């Protein structure tokens, strides 16, 4: 079975309430019903409910940028997976900014993954190496460590599971990985998934590339056999650019 492509837009901590609503409206107008692809918008947490309301009845889906593993309690500022249930379809876990700005560990990522899977939401599990790790030839080992740690308590992957390969040196820097480098790393992600869960789940697992994706480089990245979609930061804040990226992926993967 061919893997269904997926493009997600990570808005990070950008856009006030009215700008977010305007963007959702423009994207619904440009992307609703786009065939053969999943499109996911990941706004800041305060705009999740409004975004979900606005997208109801459309083909676009909603994702959270982060989650906490405990179901409830004295955890000021955190949002639990239970609170996201019914509100979002996807949850980004292990984004490099969570790992490297907020100090999240591989163990934290594993607990978040367990919480999200346990409640039937679809994770977008982000992994990727730092520039110095790539330069030291450690990329395969870093991906293996991050994935194996995240999967520590996972027995089976749900249908359509998403891993986002995001080299840290490419995020928000304008330094996109070449399609060849991205393909090599995404193929490695799939190999690790195969070793852990078997060939079937690995073939079904969707692997995104993320890191300075834009309307110009999206098609070449999506043309790679192990790249099933894109995780987009900066360019997802621009309706025209994000629409073009989604259309490029749909066209490339559909052809
Ligand atoms: C991201 O936030 O996941 C990302 C890839 O950002 P950007 O596209 O801006 O590099």
Short mmCIF file of C-alpha atoms and ligand atoms in Angstrom, two decimals:
data_model
loop_
_atom_site.label_atom_id
_atom_site.label_comp_id
_atom_site.label_asym_id
_atom_site.label_seq_id
_atom_site.Cartn_x
_atom_site.Cartn_y
_atom_site.Cartn_z
CA UNK A 1 0.00 0.00 0.00
CA UNK A 2 1.46 3.40 -0.88
CA UNK A 3 2.07 5.69 2.06
CA UNK A 4 -0.23 8.69 2.28
CA UNK A 5 1.84 11.88 2.11
CA UNK A 6 1.60 14.29 5.01
CA UNK A 7 2.59 17.95 5.27
CA UNK A 8 2.42 19.68 8.65
CA UNK A 9 2.88 23.36 9.41
CA UNK A 10 4.51 24.15 12.74
CA UNK A 11 3.64 27.75 13.58
CA UNK A 12 5.80 27.68 16.72
CA UNK A 13 5.15 30.69 19.01
CA UNK A 14 4.02 32.97 16.18
CA UNK A 15 0.80 34.79 15.24
CA UNK A 16 -1.71 36.56 17.46
CA UNK A 17 -5.31 35.43 17.57
CA UNK A 18 -6.57 37.40 14.57
CA UNK A 19 -3.53 36.63 12.40
CA UNK A 20 -3.92 32.94 13.22
CA UNK A 21 -7.62 33.01 12.28
CA UNK A 22 -6.79 34.79 9.03
CA UNK A 23 -4.16 32.19 8.13
CA UNK A 24 -6.49 29.27 8.94
CA UNK A 25 -9.13 30.82 6.74
CA UNK A 26 -6.74 31.35 3.82
CA UNK A 27 -5.38 27.80 4.12
CA UNK A 28 -8.82 26.26 4.30
CA UNK A 29 -9.70 28.20 1.17
CA UNK A 30 -6.58 27.05 -0.68
CA UNK A 31 -6.17 23.49 0.55
CA UNK A 32 -9.52 22.01 1.57
CA UNK A 33 -10.15 18.89 -0.48
CA UNK A 34 -6.62 18.64 -1.89
CA UNK A 35 -6.56 14.99 -2.91
CA UNK A 36 -4.15 12.30 -1.79
CA UNK A 37 -2.46 14.12 1.07
CA UNK A 38 -2.89 14.85 4.78
CA UNK A 39 -2.44 18.53 5.69
CA UNK A 40 -2.00 19.38 9.36
CA UNK A 41 -1.88 22.83 10.97
CA UNK A 42 -0.08 23.13 14.32
CA UNK A 43 -0.89 26.53 15.84
CA UNK A 44 0.17 27.75 19.29
CA UNK A 45 -1.81 26.04 22.08
CA UNK A 46 -4.19 28.96 22.82
CA UNK A 47 -5.46 28.88 19.23
CA UNK A 48 -5.99 25.11 18.99
CA UNK A 49 -9.69 25.12 19.84
CA UNK A 50 -10.54 27.96 17.49
CA UNK A 51 -8.49 26.39 14.72
CA UNK A 52 -10.23 23.05 15.22
CA UNK A 53 -13.63 24.78 15.11
CA UNK A 54 -12.69 26.66 11.97
CA UNK A 55 -11.47 23.51 10.21
CA UNK A 56 -14.42 21.30 11.16
CA UNK A 57 -15.94 19.81 8.02
CA UNK A 58 -12.76 20.43 5.99
CA UNK A 59 -10.03 17.97 5.04
CA UNK A 60 -7.41 19.89 7.04
CA UNK A 61 -6.39 18.52 10.42
CA UNK A 62 -5.02 20.04 13.60
CA UNK A 63 -1.88 19.23 15.55
CA UNK A 64 -0.41 20.35 18.88
CA UNK A 65 3.24 21.37 19.09
CA UNK A 66 3.89 19.73 22.43
CA UNK A 67 2.28 17.74 25.25
CA UNK A 68 2.98 16.66 28.83
CA UNK A 69 2.81 13.00 29.80
CA UNK A 70 0.94 13.22 33.12
CA UNK A 71 -2.85 13.20 32.70
CA UNK A 72 -3.49 16.05 35.19
CA UNK A 73 -2.03 17.59 38.32
CA UNK A 74 0.14 20.39 39.65
CA UNK A 75 2.17 20.98 36.49
CA UNK A 76 1.85 24.70 35.89
CA UNK A 77 1.87 25.69 32.26
CA UNK A 78 1.64 22.17 30.87
CA UNK A 79 -1.08 20.62 28.70
CA UNK A 80 -1.80 16.90 28.99
CA UNK A 81 -2.53 14.42 26.24
CA UNK A 82 -5.94 13.87 27.84
CA UNK A 83 -6.70 17.58 27.37
CA UNK A 84 -5.78 17.37 23.70
CA UNK A 85 -7.97 14.35 23.02
CA UNK A 86 -10.86 15.24 20.76
CA UNK A 87 -9.24 18.58 19.97
CA UNK A 88 -6.28 17.56 17.82
CA UNK A 89 -5.45 14.72 15.47
CA UNK A 90 -1.64 14.96 15.73
CA UNK A 91 0.93 15.92 18.36
CA UNK A 92 4.51 16.90 17.57
CA UNK A 93 6.85 15.18 20.02
CA UNK A 94 10.58 15.73 20.44
CA UNK A 95 10.91 18.80 18.24
CA UNK A 96 14.50 20.02 18.26
CA UNK A 97 13.47 23.23 20.03
CA UNK A 98 11.96 21.14 22.82
CA UNK A 99 15.12 19.07 23.01
CA UNK A 100 17.71 21.82 22.65
CA UNK A 101 16.03 24.98 23.99
CA UNK A 102 14.02 23.37 26.79
CA UNK A 103 16.34 20.48 27.58
CA UNK A 104 13.92 17.64 26.94
CA UNK A 105 15.59 14.26 27.15
CA UNK A 106 15.10 11.09 25.15
CA UNK A 107 13.27 9.71 28.21
CA UNK A 108 10.87 12.67 28.24
CA UNK A 109 10.18 12.06 24.56
CA UNK A 110 9.40 8.40 25.29
CA UNK A 111 6.91 9.34 28.01
CA UNK A 112 5.19 11.84 25.73
CA UNK A 113 5.00 9.28 22.94
CA UNK A 114 3.43 6.72 25.28
CA UNK A 115 0.85 9.27 26.50
CA UNK A 116 -0.17 10.30 22.98
CA UNK A 117 -0.31 6.74 21.61
CA UNK A 118 -2.23 5.60 24.68
CA UNK A 119 -5.02 8.06 23.88
CA UNK A 120 -5.20 7.21 20.19
CA UNK A 121 -3.74 10.43 18.79
CA UNK A 122 -1.15 10.36 16.06
CA UNK A 123 2.36 11.49 17.05
CA UNK A 124 4.77 13.27 14.75
CA UNK A 125 7.99 12.08 16.35
CA UNK A 126 10.82 14.50 15.51
CA UNK A 127 14.45 13.40 15.46
CA UNK A 128 17.61 14.90 14.05
CA UNK A 129 21.28 15.59 14.58
CA UNK A 130 23.17 18.76 15.47
CA UNK A 131 25.63 20.25 12.97
CA UNK A 132 28.66 19.01 14.94
CA UNK A 133 27.17 15.53 15.15
CA UNK A 134 26.75 15.45 11.35
CA UNK A 135 30.29 16.73 10.86
CA UNK A 136 31.58 14.00 13.16
CA UNK A 137 29.76 11.34 11.11
CA UNK A 138 27.39 10.57 13.97
CA UNK A 139 24.06 11.13 12.21
CA UNK A 140 23.08 7.42 11.92
CA UNK A 141 23.97 6.78 15.56
CA UNK A 142 22.07 9.85 16.79
CA UNK A 143 18.94 8.87 14.85
CA UNK A 144 19.21 5.34 16.18
CA UNK A 145 19.59 6.52 19.78
CA UNK A 146 16.69 8.99 19.59
CA UNK A 147 14.33 6.53 17.91
CA UNK A 148 15.19 3.52 20.08
CA UNK A 149 14.80 5.62 23.23
CA UNK A 150 11.45 7.04 22.09
CA UNK A 151 10.20 3.53 21.28
CA UNK A 152 11.35 2.06 24.61
CA UNK A 153 7.81 1.13 25.73
CA UNK A 154 6.07 0.90 22.36
CA UNK A 155 4.85 -2.57 21.29
CA UNK A 156 3.45 -1.67 17.90
CA UNK A 157 3.17 1.38 15.69
CA UNK A 158 -0.29 2.61 14.70
CA UNK A 159 -1.22 2.83 11.04
CA UNK A 160 0.13 6.03 9.51
CA UNK A 161 2.72 6.68 12.24
CA UNK A 162 4.87 9.73 11.43
CA UNK A 163 8.57 10.33 12.09
CA UNK A 164 9.95 13.74 11.13
CA UNK A 165 13.64 13.78 10.27
CA UNK A 166 14.73 17.33 11.06
CA UNK A 167 18.47 18.03 11.06
CA UNK A 168 18.91 20.72 13.71
CA UNK A 169 21.35 22.65 11.51
CA UNK A 170 18.63 23.06 8.87
CA UNK A 171 15.81 24.29 11.13
CA UNK A 172 15.12 27.98 10.71
CA UNK A 173 18.55 28.56 9.18
CA UNK A 174 17.79 28.60 5.45
CA UNK A 175 20.26 25.69 5.12
CA UNK A 176 18.05 22.98 3.64
CA UNK A 177 19.49 19.47 3.47
CA UNK A 178 20.02 18.41 -0.13
CA UNK A 179 17.40 15.94 -1.33
CA UNK A 180 20.13 13.26 -1.31
CA UNK A 181 21.17 13.94 2.28
CA UNK A 182 17.53 14.06 3.39
CA UNK A 183 16.75 10.82 1.52
CA UNK A 184 19.72 9.04 3.08
CA UNK A 185 18.68 10.01 6.60
CA UNK A 186 14.99 9.22 6.03
CA UNK A 187 15.94 5.79 4.64
CA UNK A 188 18.01 5.25 7.76
CA UNK A 189 15.01 6.16 9.93
CA UNK A 190 12.98 3.54 8.06
CA UNK A 191 15.71 0.93 8.58
CA UNK A 192 15.72 1.58 12.32
CA UNK A 193 11.92 1.28 12.43
CA UNK A 194 12.24 -2.02 10.51
CA UNK A 195 14.79 -3.39 12.96
CA UNK A 196 12.58 -2.45 15.88
CA UNK A 197 9.09 -3.33 14.55
CA UNK A 198 9.58 -5.32 11.34
CA UNK A 199 9.39 -4.64 7.62
CA UNK A 200 5.60 -4.14 7.43
CA UNK A 201 5.42 -1.33 10.00
CA UNK A 202 8.55 0.25 8.51
CA UNK A 203 7.04 0.26 5.03
CA UNK A 204 3.85 1.82 6.42
CA UNK A 205 5.67 4.41 8.56
CA UNK A 206 5.54 7.91 7.09
CA UNK A 207 8.83 9.80 7.25
CA UNK A 208 8.83 13.56 6.83
CA UNK A 209 11.77 15.83 6.17
CA UNK A 210 11.87 19.19 7.95
CA UNK A 211 14.36 22.04 7.87
CA UNK A 212 14.05 25.26 5.83
CA UNK A 213 11.49 23.80 3.45
CA UNK A 214 10.02 26.35 1.06
CA UNK A 215 7.91 26.46 -2.09
CA UNK A 216 11.02 26.15 -4.25
CA UNK A 217 12.63 23.07 -2.68
CA UNK A 218 9.50 21.12 -1.66
CA UNK A 219 9.05 19.12 -4.87
CA UNK A 220 12.67 17.93 -5.06
CA UNK A 221 12.55 16.77 -1.44
CA UNK A 222 9.18 15.08 -1.89
CA UNK A 223 10.47 13.27 -4.98
CA UNK A 224 12.76 11.13 -2.79
CA UNK A 225 11.50 7.62 -2.25
CA UNK A 226 11.77 7.59 1.56
CA UNK A 227 10.41 11.10 2.07
CA UNK A 228 6.64 10.89 2.55
CA UNK A 229 6.01 14.51 3.41
CA UNK A 230 7.38 17.63 5.01
CA UNK A 231 7.33 19.37 8.39
CA UNK A 232 7.40 23.08 7.70
CA UNK A 233 8.19 25.89 10.13
CA UNK A 234 8.74 29.41 8.81
CA UNK A 235 7.11 28.90 5.42
CA UNK A 236 3.95 27.56 7.06
CA UNK A 237 3.17 31.08 8.31
CA UNK A 238 2.67 32.28 4.77
CA UNK A 239 -0.56 31.06 3.17
CA UNK A 240 0.74 31.27 -0.37
CA UNK A 241 4.00 29.45 0.42
CA UNK A 242 2.39 26.71 2.51
CA UNK A 243 -0.33 26.15 -0.07
CA UNK A 244 2.33 25.85 -2.78
CA UNK A 245 4.32 23.37 -0.65
CA UNK A 246 1.28 21.16 -0.03
CA UNK A 247 0.33 21.25 -3.70
CA UNK A 248 3.90 20.42 -4.73
CA UNK A 249 3.98 17.39 -2.44
CA UNK A 250 0.55 16.20 -3.58
CA UNK A 251 1.57 16.55 -7.23
CA UNK A 252 4.98 14.90 -6.77
CA UNK A 253 3.71 11.97 -4.76
CA UNK A 254 0.59 11.58 -6.89
CA UNK A 255 2.46 11.40 -10.17
C1 LIG B 1 10.35 23.23 12.20
O1 LIG B 1 10.00 24.07 12.99
O2 LIG B 1 10.07 22.05 12.41
C2 LIG B 1 11.07 23.63 10.99
C3 LIG B 1 11.46 22.70 10.17
O3 LIG B 1 11.29 24.98 10.81
P1 LIG B 1 11.79 25.68 9.45
O4 LIG B 1 10.95 25.14 8.33
O5 LIG B 1 11.56 27.14 9.69
O6 LIG B 1 13.23 25.34 9.27
#
